[in-house]
Short mmCIF file of C-alpha atoms in Angstrom, two decimals:
data_model
loop_
_atom_site.label_atom_id
_atom_site.label_comp_id
_atom_site.label_asym_id
_atom_site.label_seq_id
_atom_site.Cartn_x
_atom_site.Cartn_y
_atom_site.Cartn_z
CA MET E 1 150.69 -6.04 163.57
CA SER E 2 147.70 -7.44 161.74
CA GLN E 3 145.43 -4.92 160.09
CA PRO E 4 141.84 -4.52 161.27
CA GLU E 5 138.96 -5.84 159.23
CA PHE E 6 136.83 -3.27 157.43
CA LYS E 7 133.19 -3.03 156.48
CA LEU E 8 131.36 -0.79 154.05
CA SER E 9 130.99 2.51 155.85
CA THR E 10 127.22 2.46 155.39
CA GLU E 11 127.05 -0.75 157.46
CA LEU E 12 128.48 0.93 160.55
CA PRO E 13 125.99 1.78 163.33
CA ALA E 14 127.45 5.28 163.66
CA TRP E 15 126.87 5.93 159.95
CA LYS E 16 123.20 4.94 160.27
CA LYS E 17 122.85 7.13 163.35
CA LEU E 18 124.37 10.08 161.50
CA GLU E 19 121.91 9.57 158.65
CA ALA E 20 119.06 9.86 161.13
CA THR E 21 120.65 12.86 162.82
CA PHE E 22 121.14 14.59 159.49
CA LYS E 23 117.44 14.17 158.65
CA SER E 24 116.29 15.29 162.08
CA LYS E 25 118.48 18.36 162.44
CA GLY E 26 121.64 18.30 160.32
CA GLU E 27 120.08 19.57 157.11
CA LYS E 28 118.26 22.31 159.04
CA PHE E 29 121.25 23.24 161.21
CA GLN E 30 121.88 26.98 161.56
CA VAL E 31 125.35 28.07 162.70
CA LYS E 32 124.16 31.52 163.83
CA GLU E 33 121.62 29.91 166.13
CA ALA E 34 124.27 27.55 167.46
CA PHE E 35 126.44 30.52 168.45
CA ASP E 36 123.43 32.14 170.15
CA LYS E 37 122.76 28.98 172.16
CA ASP E 38 126.39 28.38 173.13
CA PRO E 39 128.49 31.48 173.94
CA LYS E 40 131.57 29.25 174.31
CA ARG E 41 131.20 27.64 170.90
CA PHE E 42 134.35 29.30 169.50
CA GLU E 43 136.44 28.24 172.50
CA LYS E 44 135.14 24.66 172.26
CA LEU E 45 135.48 24.25 168.50
CA SER E 46 138.75 26.06 167.85
CA LYS E 47 142.00 24.20 168.42
CA THR E 48 145.46 25.73 168.77
CA PHE E 49 148.39 23.65 167.55
CA GLN E 50 151.75 24.45 169.16
CA ASN E 51 154.74 23.63 166.99
CA PHE E 52 158.14 22.34 168.05
CA ASP E 53 159.50 25.91 167.96
CA ASN E 54 156.58 27.18 170.10
CA SER E 55 154.92 28.95 167.17
CA LYS E 56 151.19 28.38 166.87
CA ILE E 57 148.46 27.70 164.32
CA LEU E 58 144.79 28.22 165.18
CA PHE E 59 142.22 25.96 163.54
CA ASP E 60 138.73 27.39 163.95
CA PHE E 61 136.07 24.77 163.24
CA SER E 62 133.26 26.74 164.94
CA LYS E 63 131.64 28.01 161.72
CA ASN E 64 130.91 24.45 160.60
CA LEU E 65 127.48 22.80 160.61
CA ILE E 66 128.01 20.73 163.74
CA ASP E 67 127.15 20.73 167.42
CA ASP E 68 128.21 18.57 170.35
CA GLU E 69 125.89 15.72 169.40
CA ILE E 70 126.92 15.66 165.74
CA LEU E 71 130.59 15.86 166.65
CA GLU E 72 130.20 13.03 169.12
CA GLN E 73 128.58 10.87 166.46
CA LEU E 74 131.28 11.71 163.92
CA VAL E 75 133.97 10.73 166.41
CA GLN E 76 132.10 7.48 167.03
CA LEU E 77 132.14 6.90 163.26
CA ALA E 78 135.93 7.29 163.28
CA LYS E 79 136.17 4.74 166.07
CA GLU E 80 133.91 2.22 164.36
CA ALA E 81 135.80 2.72 161.07
CA LYS E 82 138.95 1.89 163.05
CA VAL E 83 140.78 5.07 162.13
CA GLU E 84 143.02 4.70 165.17
CA GLU E 85 143.98 1.13 164.33
CA LEU E 86 144.84 2.03 160.73
CA ARG E 87 146.76 5.10 161.87
CA ASP E 88 148.80 2.98 164.28
CA ALA E 89 149.42 0.41 161.55
CA MET E 90 150.78 3.16 159.30
CA PHE E 91 153.08 4.49 162.00
CA ASN E 92 154.21 0.92 162.78
CA GLY E 93 155.40 0.45 159.20
CA ASP E 94 152.72 -2.13 158.34
CA LYS E 95 151.94 -2.62 154.66
CA ILE E 96 148.64 -0.76 154.63
CA ASN E 97 148.96 -0.16 150.86
CA THR E 98 147.47 -3.57 150.27
CA THR E 99 147.17 -3.50 146.47
CA GLU E 100 150.91 -2.91 146.13
CA ASP E 101 151.96 -4.73 149.32
CA ARG E 102 153.85 -1.68 150.58
CA ALA E 103 154.25 0.22 153.80
CA VAL E 104 153.13 3.85 153.78
CA TYR E 105 155.94 5.47 155.68
CA HIS E 106 156.45 9.07 154.57
CA VAL E 107 156.16 9.90 158.28
CA ALA E 108 159.56 8.22 158.74
CA LEU E 109 161.14 10.78 156.41
CA ARG E 110 160.56 13.52 159.01
CA ASN E 111 161.65 11.46 162.00
CA ARG E 112 164.11 14.03 163.34
CA SER E 113 163.68 12.81 166.91
CA LYS E 114 165.56 9.70 165.75
CA ARG E 115 162.95 7.21 166.97
CA GLU E 116 163.17 3.63 165.82
CA MET E 117 160.73 3.28 162.93
CA LYS E 118 160.83 -0.13 161.24
CA VAL E 119 159.71 -1.59 157.94
CA ASP E 120 160.21 -5.34 157.54
CA ASN E 121 162.00 -5.31 160.93
CA VAL E 122 164.63 -2.85 159.66
CA ASP E 123 164.96 0.55 161.28
CA THR E 124 164.48 3.22 158.62
CA PHE E 125 166.19 6.06 160.47
CA PRO E 126 169.84 5.33 159.53
CA GLU E 127 169.11 5.21 155.81
CA VAL E 128 166.78 8.23 155.89
CA ASP E 129 169.33 10.24 157.82
CA GLU E 130 172.16 9.21 155.50
CA VAL E 131 170.24 10.62 152.53
CA LEU E 132 169.46 13.80 154.47
CA GLN E 133 173.12 14.28 155.38
CA HIS E 134 174.03 13.78 151.72
CA MET E 135 171.44 16.42 150.82
CA LYS E 136 172.88 18.73 153.45
CA GLU E 137 176.42 18.38 152.12
CA PHE E 138 175.36 18.82 148.51
CA SER E 139 173.04 21.77 149.14
CA ASN E 140 175.69 23.52 151.22
CA GLN E 141 178.21 23.09 148.41
CA ILE E 142 175.82 24.61 145.86
CA ARG E 143 174.78 27.50 148.10
CA SER E 144 178.34 28.38 149.16
CA GLY E 145 179.70 28.34 145.62
CA GLU E 146 182.08 25.50 146.46
CA TRP E 147 180.37 23.40 143.79
CA THR E 148 181.10 24.88 140.39
CA GLY E 149 180.20 24.07 136.83
CA TYR E 150 182.57 22.91 134.12
CA THR E 151 183.93 26.46 133.62
CA ASN E 152 184.44 26.91 137.39
CA LYS E 153 181.50 29.27 137.76
CA ALA E 154 179.12 28.95 140.72
CA ILE E 155 175.63 27.56 140.13
CA THR E 156 172.99 30.27 139.70
CA ASP E 157 170.04 28.21 138.42
CA VAL E 158 168.64 24.88 139.58
CA VAL E 159 166.15 23.12 137.28
CA ASN E 160 164.09 20.30 138.78
CA ILE E 161 162.75 17.93 136.12
CA GLY E 162 159.99 15.65 137.39
CA ILE E 163 156.27 15.08 137.20
CA GLY E 164 153.41 14.56 139.66
CA GLY E 165 154.69 14.44 143.23
CA SER E 166 158.23 14.91 141.97
CA ASP E 167 157.18 18.35 140.77
CA LEU E 168 154.11 19.56 142.65
CA GLY E 169 155.70 19.27 146.09
CA PRO E 170 159.01 21.01 145.41
CA VAL E 171 157.48 23.77 143.29
CA MET E 172 154.83 24.50 145.91
CA VAL E 173 157.28 24.56 148.81
CA THR E 174 159.89 26.71 147.08
CA GLU E 175 157.16 29.19 146.15
CA ALA E 176 155.65 29.13 149.64
CA LEU E 177 159.07 29.70 151.24
CA LYS E 178 160.44 32.14 148.70
CA ALA E 179 161.14 34.59 151.52
CA TYR E 180 163.81 32.12 152.71
CA GLY E 181 165.43 31.61 149.31
CA LYS E 182 169.06 32.45 148.69
CA PRO E 183 169.38 35.72 146.72
CA GLY E 184 170.91 35.14 143.31
CA LEU E 185 169.96 31.47 143.27
CA ASN E 186 166.98 30.67 141.05
CA VAL E 187 164.91 27.49 141.00
CA HIS E 188 162.87 26.33 138.02
CA PHE E 189 160.58 23.36 137.52
CA VAL E 190 159.83 21.40 134.36
CA SER E 191 157.09 18.77 134.39
CA ASN E 192 154.96 19.04 131.27
CA ILE E 193 155.96 16.93 128.28
CA ASP E 194 154.86 19.89 126.15
CA GLY E 195 158.19 21.07 124.67
CA THR E 196 157.25 24.63 125.54
CA HIS E 197 157.91 23.96 129.21
CA ILE E 198 161.54 22.91 128.87
CA ALA E 199 162.19 25.38 126.03
CA GLU E 200 160.93 28.39 127.96
CA THR E 201 162.75 27.31 131.12
CA VAL E 202 166.22 26.93 129.60
CA LYS E 203 165.87 30.33 127.89
CA LYS E 204 166.39 31.82 131.36
CA CYS E 205 169.49 29.74 132.07
CA ASP E 206 173.17 29.55 131.16
CA PRO E 207 174.62 26.04 130.64
CA GLU E 208 177.76 27.08 132.52
CA THR E 209 175.85 27.88 135.71
CA THR E 210 172.83 25.55 135.61
CA LEU E 211 172.29 22.40 137.66
CA PHE E 212 169.60 19.93 136.61
CA LEU E 213 167.94 17.63 139.16
CA ILE E 214 166.30 14.66 137.44
CA ALA E 215 163.56 13.36 139.71
CA SER E 216 162.44 9.85 138.83
CA LYS E 217 162.65 6.93 141.22
CA THR E 218 163.09 4.37 138.42
CA PHE E 219 164.72 6.80 135.98
CA THR E 220 162.32 5.43 133.38
CA THR E 221 159.34 7.82 133.73
CA ALA E 222 158.59 8.68 130.10
CA GLU E 223 157.83 12.38 130.48
CA THR E 224 160.70 13.04 132.88
CA CYS E 225 163.27 11.12 130.83
CA THR E 226 162.21 12.88 127.62
CA ASN E 227 162.60 16.29 129.27
CA ALA E 228 165.89 15.21 130.85
CA ASN E 229 167.32 14.16 127.48
CA SER E 230 166.24 17.46 125.95
CA ALA E 231 167.97 19.28 128.80
CA LYS E 232 171.12 17.21 128.22
CA LYS E 233 171.13 18.08 124.51
CA TRP E 234 170.69 21.76 125.35
CA PHE E 235 173.58 21.57 127.80
CA LEU E 236 175.93 19.66 125.46
CA ALA E 237 175.26 22.08 122.62
CA LYS E 238 177.51 24.45 124.54
CA ALA E 239 179.51 22.20 126.88
CA LEU E 240 180.31 19.76 124.02
CA ASP E 241 181.98 17.11 126.18
CA THR E 242 179.79 14.51 127.95
CA LYS E 243 182.24 14.39 130.87
CA HIS E 244 180.83 17.77 131.97
CA ILE E 245 177.41 16.23 132.60
CA ALA E 246 178.60 15.08 136.02
CA LYS E 247 179.01 18.69 137.17
CA HIS E 248 175.59 19.82 135.98
CA PHE E 249 173.21 16.90 136.55
CA ALA E 250 172.15 15.06 139.72
CA ALA E 251 169.59 12.28 140.07
CA LEU E 252 166.80 11.81 142.58
CA SER E 253 166.49 8.11 141.85
CA THR E 254 167.30 4.56 142.92
CA ASN E 255 168.28 3.17 139.52
CA ALA E 256 172.07 3.50 139.53
CA GLU E 257 172.47 1.72 136.20
CA GLU E 258 170.22 4.10 134.26
CA VAL E 259 171.57 7.13 136.12
CA SER E 260 175.13 6.18 135.18
CA LYS E 261 174.14 5.46 131.59
CA PHE E 262 172.70 8.99 131.37
CA GLY E 263 176.11 10.36 132.38
CA ILE E 264 175.39 11.34 135.98
CA ASP E 265 177.98 10.48 138.60
CA THR E 266 176.24 8.05 140.98
CA LYS E 267 177.85 9.95 143.86
CA ASN E 268 175.29 12.60 142.99
CA MET E 269 172.36 10.20 143.20
CA PHE E 270 169.85 10.62 146.03
CA GLY E 271 167.61 7.64 146.69
CA PHE E 272 164.33 6.95 148.48
CA GLU E 273 162.43 3.79 149.28
CA SER E 274 159.37 2.06 147.80
CA TRP E 275 157.36 3.05 150.89
CA VAL E 276 157.52 6.70 149.80
CA GLY E 277 154.57 7.56 147.56
CA GLY E 278 155.05 10.29 144.98
CA ARG E 279 152.51 12.69 146.47
CA TYR E 280 154.16 12.24 149.87
CA SER E 281 157.74 12.55 148.65
CA VAL E 282 158.62 16.22 149.18
CA TRP E 283 160.06 15.19 152.55
CA SER E 284 162.53 12.87 150.80
CA ALA E 285 165.35 13.39 148.31
CA ILE E 286 162.65 14.82 146.03
CA GLY E 287 162.93 17.89 148.25
CA LEU E 288 166.56 18.49 147.26
CA SER E 289 165.65 21.59 145.24
CA VAL E 290 163.94 22.94 148.36
CA ALA E 291 167.00 22.27 150.53
CA ILE E 292 169.27 23.99 148.00
CA TYR E 293 166.99 27.00 147.71
CA ILE E 294 166.09 27.68 151.37
CA GLY E 295 169.09 26.02 153.03
CA PHE E 296 169.25 22.73 154.85
CA ASP E 297 168.55 24.17 158.31
CA ASN E 298 165.27 25.56 157.05
CA PHE E 299 164.53 22.28 155.28
CA GLU E 300 165.02 20.46 158.57
CA SER E 301 162.63 22.88 160.30
CA PHE E 302 160.15 22.05 157.56
CA LEU E 303 160.51 18.35 158.43
CA LYS E 304 160.21 19.03 162.15
CA GLY E 305 157.02 21.02 161.64
CA ALA E 306 155.45 18.01 159.95
CA GLU E 307 156.81 15.68 162.62
CA ALA E 308 155.12 17.79 165.30
CA VAL E 309 151.75 17.27 163.60
CA ASP E 310 152.52 13.54 163.32
CA LYS E 311 153.01 13.47 167.09
CA HIS E 312 149.75 15.33 167.64
CA PHE E 313 147.91 12.99 165.26
CA VAL E 314 149.16 9.87 167.04
CA GLU E 315 148.87 11.04 170.65
CA THR E 316 145.78 13.28 170.79
CA PRO E 317 142.31 11.85 171.54
CA LEU E 318 140.03 11.86 168.52
CA GLU E 319 137.75 14.52 170.02
CA GLU E 320 140.64 17.01 170.14
CA ASN E 321 142.66 15.71 167.21
CA ILE E 322 142.96 18.49 164.63
CA PRO E 323 143.47 16.41 161.43
CA VAL E 324 140.80 13.96 162.59
CA LEU E 325 138.29 16.78 163.03
CA GLY E 326 139.14 18.12 159.57
CA GLY E 327 138.64 14.69 158.01
CA LEU E 328 135.37 14.07 159.84
CA LEU E 329 133.96 17.38 158.66
CA SER E 330 134.87 16.46 155.09
CA VAL E 331 132.98 13.16 155.41
CA TRP E 332 130.01 14.94 157.04
CA TYR E 333 129.64 17.31 154.10
CA ASN E 334 130.51 14.83 151.34
CA ASN E 335 128.35 11.95 152.45
CA PHE E 336 125.44 13.53 154.29
CA PHE E 337 125.04 17.00 152.74
CA GLY E 338 125.99 15.80 149.25
CA ALA E 339 128.76 18.39 148.87
CA GLN E 340 131.01 17.34 146.01
CA THR E 341 133.75 19.96 146.34
CA HIS E 342 136.15 21.40 148.88
CA LEU E 343 137.63 24.88 148.50
CA VAL E 344 141.04 25.78 149.91
CA ALA E 345 141.72 29.50 149.64
CA PRO E 346 145.05 30.71 151.02
CA PHE E 347 145.09 34.41 151.82
CA ASP E 348 148.80 34.41 151.05
CA GLN E 349 150.40 34.93 147.65
CA TYR E 350 153.37 32.73 148.52
CA LEU E 351 150.89 29.84 148.91
CA HIS E 352 149.52 30.26 145.40
CA ARG E 353 150.51 26.69 144.44
CA PHE E 354 149.20 25.14 147.68
CA PRO E 355 145.74 24.23 146.31
CA ALA E 356 147.32 22.56 143.26
CA TYR E 357 149.54 20.52 145.56
CA LEU E 358 146.54 19.52 147.68
CA GLN E 359 144.62 18.49 144.57
CA GLN E 360 147.01 15.61 143.96
CA LEU E 361 147.17 14.74 147.66
CA SER E 362 143.39 14.58 147.96
CA MET E 363 142.10 13.40 144.60
CA GLU E 364 144.83 10.90 143.75
CA SER E 365 144.55 9.46 147.25
CA ASN E 366 140.80 9.23 147.64
CA GLY E 367 139.47 9.23 144.08
CA LYS E 368 138.60 5.55 144.45
CA SER E 369 135.41 3.50 144.18
CA VAL E 370 136.62 0.13 145.49
CA THR E 371 137.06 -0.71 149.17
CA ARG E 372 139.88 -2.56 150.88
CA ALA E 373 137.57 -5.57 150.79
CA ASN E 374 137.68 -5.36 146.95
CA ALA E 375 134.02 -4.35 146.68
CA PHE E 376 132.59 -1.28 144.98
CA THR E 377 131.35 1.37 147.39
CA ASN E 378 127.69 2.32 147.65
CA TYR E 379 128.57 5.86 148.81
CA GLU E 380 130.51 8.86 147.59
CA THR E 381 134.25 9.03 148.24
CA GLY E 382 136.79 11.64 147.13
CA THR E 383 135.85 15.30 146.99
CA ILE E 384 136.86 17.65 144.18
CA LEU E 385 139.41 19.96 145.74
CA PHE E 386 140.08 23.34 144.16
CA GLY E 387 141.31 26.76 145.11
CA GLU E 388 143.18 29.95 144.30
CA PRO E 389 144.75 32.60 146.47
CA ALA E 390 142.37 35.17 147.86
CA THR E 391 141.71 38.00 147.29
CA ASN E 392 141.93 37.07 143.58
CA ALA E 393 139.49 34.21 144.19
CA GLN E 394 136.91 36.63 145.58
CA HIS E 395 136.73 38.29 142.17
CA SER E 396 136.43 35.04 140.25
CA PHE E 397 134.52 32.13 141.80
CA PHE E 398 133.42 33.38 145.23
CA GLN E 399 130.12 34.41 143.64
CA LEU E 400 129.30 30.71 143.36
CA VAL E 401 130.44 30.02 146.92
CA HIS E 402 128.20 32.77 148.35
CA GLN E 403 125.05 32.61 146.21
CA GLY E 404 125.25 29.48 144.10
CA THR E 405 123.07 26.41 144.51
CA LYS E 406 125.96 24.20 145.64
CA LEU E 407 127.25 23.77 149.18
CA ILE E 408 131.02 24.34 149.05
CA PRO E 409 132.80 23.76 152.39
CA SER E 410 135.81 26.05 152.45
CA ASP E 411 139.15 26.37 154.22
CA PHE E 412 140.66 29.85 154.54
CA ILE E 413 144.35 30.16 155.45
CA LEU E 414 146.09 33.33 156.68
CA ALA E 415 149.31 34.29 158.45
CA ALA E 416 149.07 37.06 161.05
CA GLN E 417 152.58 38.22 160.18
CA SER E 418 153.57 38.99 156.61
CA HIS E 419 157.03 38.47 155.17
CA ASN E 420 156.49 41.75 153.34
CA PRO E 421 154.87 44.26 155.74
CA ILE E 422 154.96 47.12 153.27
CA GLU E 423 153.05 50.42 153.63
CA ASN E 424 153.12 50.09 157.44
CA ASN E 425 151.53 46.65 157.07
CA LEU E 426 148.54 48.14 155.23
CA HIS E 427 148.41 45.30 152.69
CA GLN E 428 148.35 42.58 155.35
CA LYS E 429 145.60 44.33 157.29
CA MET E 430 143.49 44.62 154.13
CA LEU E 431 144.16 40.95 153.40
CA ALA E 432 143.21 39.99 156.95
CA SER E 433 140.01 42.05 156.80
CA ASN E 434 138.93 40.01 153.78
CA PHE E 435 139.91 36.74 155.48
CA PHE E 436 137.66 37.51 158.44
CA ALA E 437 134.88 39.12 156.41
CA GLN E 438 134.50 36.33 153.86
CA ALA E 439 134.10 33.65 156.52
CA GLU E 440 131.67 35.84 158.46
CA ALA E 441 129.64 36.67 155.35
CA LEU E 442 129.39 33.02 154.35
CA MET E 443 128.07 32.22 157.82
CA VAL E 444 125.68 35.11 158.56
CA GLY E 445 124.46 35.92 155.05
CA LYS E 446 121.91 38.69 154.50
CA ASN E 447 118.14 38.22 154.60
CA GLU E 448 115.40 40.00 152.69
CA ASP E 449 114.59 42.48 155.48
CA GLU E 450 118.24 43.54 155.72
CA VAL E 451 118.41 44.02 151.97
CA LYS E 452 115.29 46.20 152.01
CA LYS E 453 116.63 48.30 154.88
CA GLU E 454 119.62 49.06 152.68
CA GLY E 455 117.24 50.57 150.11
CA ALA E 456 116.80 47.76 147.59
CA THR E 457 113.29 47.39 146.18
CA GLY E 458 111.27 45.26 143.81
CA GLY E 459 112.93 42.58 141.76
CA LEU E 460 116.41 43.60 142.92
CA VAL E 461 115.79 42.33 146.45
CA PRO E 462 116.25 38.56 145.85
CA HIS E 463 119.45 39.21 143.93
CA LYS E 464 121.01 40.78 147.00
CA VAL E 465 119.94 38.09 149.45
CA PHE E 466 122.68 35.80 150.81
CA SER E 467 121.48 32.57 152.37
CA GLY E 468 124.50 32.30 154.67
CA ASN E 469 125.01 29.16 156.76
CA ARG E 470 127.82 28.11 154.41
CA PRO E 471 130.59 26.33 156.33
CA THR E 472 134.19 27.48 156.62
CA THR E 473 137.24 26.40 158.56
CA SER E 474 139.62 29.27 159.30
CA ILE E 475 143.30 28.43 159.72
CA LEU E 476 145.35 31.27 161.22
CA ALA E 477 149.12 30.86 161.52
CA GLN E 478 151.43 33.28 163.24
CA LYS E 479 153.70 33.29 160.19
CA ILE E 480 154.32 30.97 157.24
CA THR E 481 157.72 29.67 158.28
CA PRO E 482 159.28 26.41 157.11
CA ALA E 483 157.97 24.77 160.28
CA ALA E 484 154.46 26.17 159.82
CA LEU E 485 154.32 25.04 156.19
CA GLY E 486 155.47 21.55 157.16
CA SER E 487 152.70 21.44 159.75
CA LEU E 488 150.02 22.59 157.30
CA ILE E 489 150.99 19.95 154.74
CA ALA E 490 151.01 17.21 157.40
CA TYR E 491 147.58 18.40 158.60
CA TYR E 492 146.12 17.88 155.13
CA GLU E 493 147.97 14.56 154.70
CA HIS E 494 146.39 13.17 157.84
CA LEU E 495 142.99 14.72 157.06
CA THR E 496 143.11 12.84 153.74
CA PHE E 497 144.12 9.69 155.60
CA VAL E 498 141.09 9.98 157.90
CA GLU E 499 138.74 10.41 154.94
CA GLY E 500 140.12 7.30 153.26
CA ALA E 501 139.99 5.26 156.45
CA ILE E 502 136.33 6.09 157.02
CA TRP E 503 135.49 5.37 153.38
CA ASN E 504 137.40 2.08 153.69
CA ILE E 505 139.51 2.71 150.59
CA ASN E 506 143.23 2.39 149.93
CA SER E 507 144.40 6.01 149.84
CA PHE E 508 147.92 5.04 148.79
CA ASP E 509 147.75 3.49 145.33
CA GLN E 510 146.89 5.24 142.06
CA TRP E 511 145.84 2.66 139.52
CA GLY E 512 143.61 5.24 137.88
CA VAL E 513 146.58 6.87 136.18
CA GLU E 514 147.71 3.66 134.48
CA LEU E 515 145.26 3.08 131.64
CA GLY E 516 145.91 6.42 129.95
CA LYS E 517 149.67 5.82 130.13
CA VAL E 518 149.34 2.38 128.52
CA LEU E 519 147.22 3.69 125.67
CA ALA E 520 149.55 6.68 125.18
CA LYS E 521 152.48 4.32 124.53
CA VAL E 522 150.50 2.54 121.83
CA ILE E 523 149.39 5.78 120.20
CA GLY E 524 152.88 7.23 120.50
CA LYS E 525 154.20 4.54 118.17
CA GLU E 526 151.36 5.18 115.74
CA LEU E 527 152.28 8.87 115.59
CA GLU E 528 155.85 8.19 114.47
CA ASN E 529 154.89 8.12 110.80
CA ASN E 530 152.64 10.95 109.63
CA ASN E 531 152.03 9.23 106.28
CA GLU E 532 150.31 6.18 107.72
CA LYS E 533 146.67 6.59 108.64
CA VAL E 534 145.49 4.61 111.65
CA ASP E 535 142.50 2.35 111.38
CA THR E 536 142.35 1.16 114.99
CA HIS E 537 140.68 2.76 118.06
CA ASP E 538 137.14 4.02 118.37
CA PRO E 539 135.88 6.26 115.54
CA SER E 540 136.40 9.49 117.48
CA THR E 541 139.98 8.72 118.56
CA LYS E 542 140.85 7.41 115.09
CA GLY E 543 139.49 10.56 113.47
CA LEU E 544 141.40 12.83 115.86
CA ILE E 545 144.68 10.98 115.35
CA ASN E 546 144.43 11.10 111.58
CA GLN E 547 143.56 14.79 111.61
CA PHE E 548 146.55 15.45 113.87
CA LYS E 549 148.79 13.60 111.41
CA ASP E 550 147.53 15.76 108.54
CA TRP E 551 148.04 19.02 110.40
CA ALA E 552 151.35 18.09 112.02
CA GLU E 553 153.16 17.71 108.68
#
């Protein structure tokens, strides 16, 4: 399938029409008035997603700064930007990552309906399923105690060593699904090259009962390999014999030669293809720590939850398509209101790493300034995504969200059912009351007359005024199960895809991380000898390096 041609977004008729609509009514739009005019606004602008297991997630878009006309124009923008054609090209296995000449096929990793999904005319299902069955066998052996360490003790601690997508995905998912974890089995994650990370992690572990998962596709990633070698030295300090490495190290990699050289039995190597991007890799062998921790059946439900959203994304008309609507709203705020940020606030402690995971997904994907036509954009692209769990966030940065000078579109996420309904579910009801209240407060605000009626006078009055009309999307799940989490991640993946498609950028490369890595290799060699001053680099960098050398002695 040939890919569609793309223009600068600002050249599209729908974009120009939206610019006019924004000036005529968008910037003056009042959500409260919209609800007054349309009693069925909530019913029209909230969408309920039904998962493969019949559980549901409600996406309420009704508190956003849109009406029927604006939504219709945004959908037209998606059509003119050829979102559907690019989506279909992705699901057909076409090489839509044009700068690296690769397919973008993480959706094939969750193909549990066993459909034929081809890349280069080869069906991906058999290979994907073979890796999954290997993961199933291995994870079952660890969880059952059948797999033992070199002293015949069962594994109690699993340490995943990776970086970027090889870390952020697994650590987020294992935290989010901690309620499904096997008691007595602990998972740890090491990503930072700062020696403190590996040192503090292994303090909690016993070499006799620890399994290390080394996550690096090429097995050459500098940070990961350095941490892996430090872990190996820590292990051998007690195990002594290198033959024991095979019982305590596994590789999430495709480089059999380097894996074997490290001492890992290649039978314990779990591969994945070049069409799996790092930030989309938690569905692959990179998710092995997840499968070990929550069990393979739950891991498969996680995949199926994402697959259900894939089906919705492909089959649902744009007007009703949940990820499409989320992506269009992001473009509306970013490019017409000038909003530079996007807040994701999960009202769920288990989801405390979810915003960090989404940061890579969003900002590494769409932090680009060059189009697919190799021209610089003349419009804003990627938003700055941030977030923390509420209600903690309410006591830190929500002040800015409510009364600051910046428009910060926000997503709030809550589960109706808690995994820990303590105190007769008192905690969850308090959490839910904040979830509803914060979104309502951001919408309705509080005017000067209301403040005065509450007794405020004089100069205090303006300080207590809330402008309101600040947009939120409320996402209410029945419960954060493996399936629900898979669906939420896939929702944000496809939302990010829609943004990138409309902005006409390649959301699937990450050249922006390369320059720093190249320079770090050069400087790394210069740091090997503390006695030699450097005389290269710019004056600031040179001065910093030489001061570091002095103080590091």
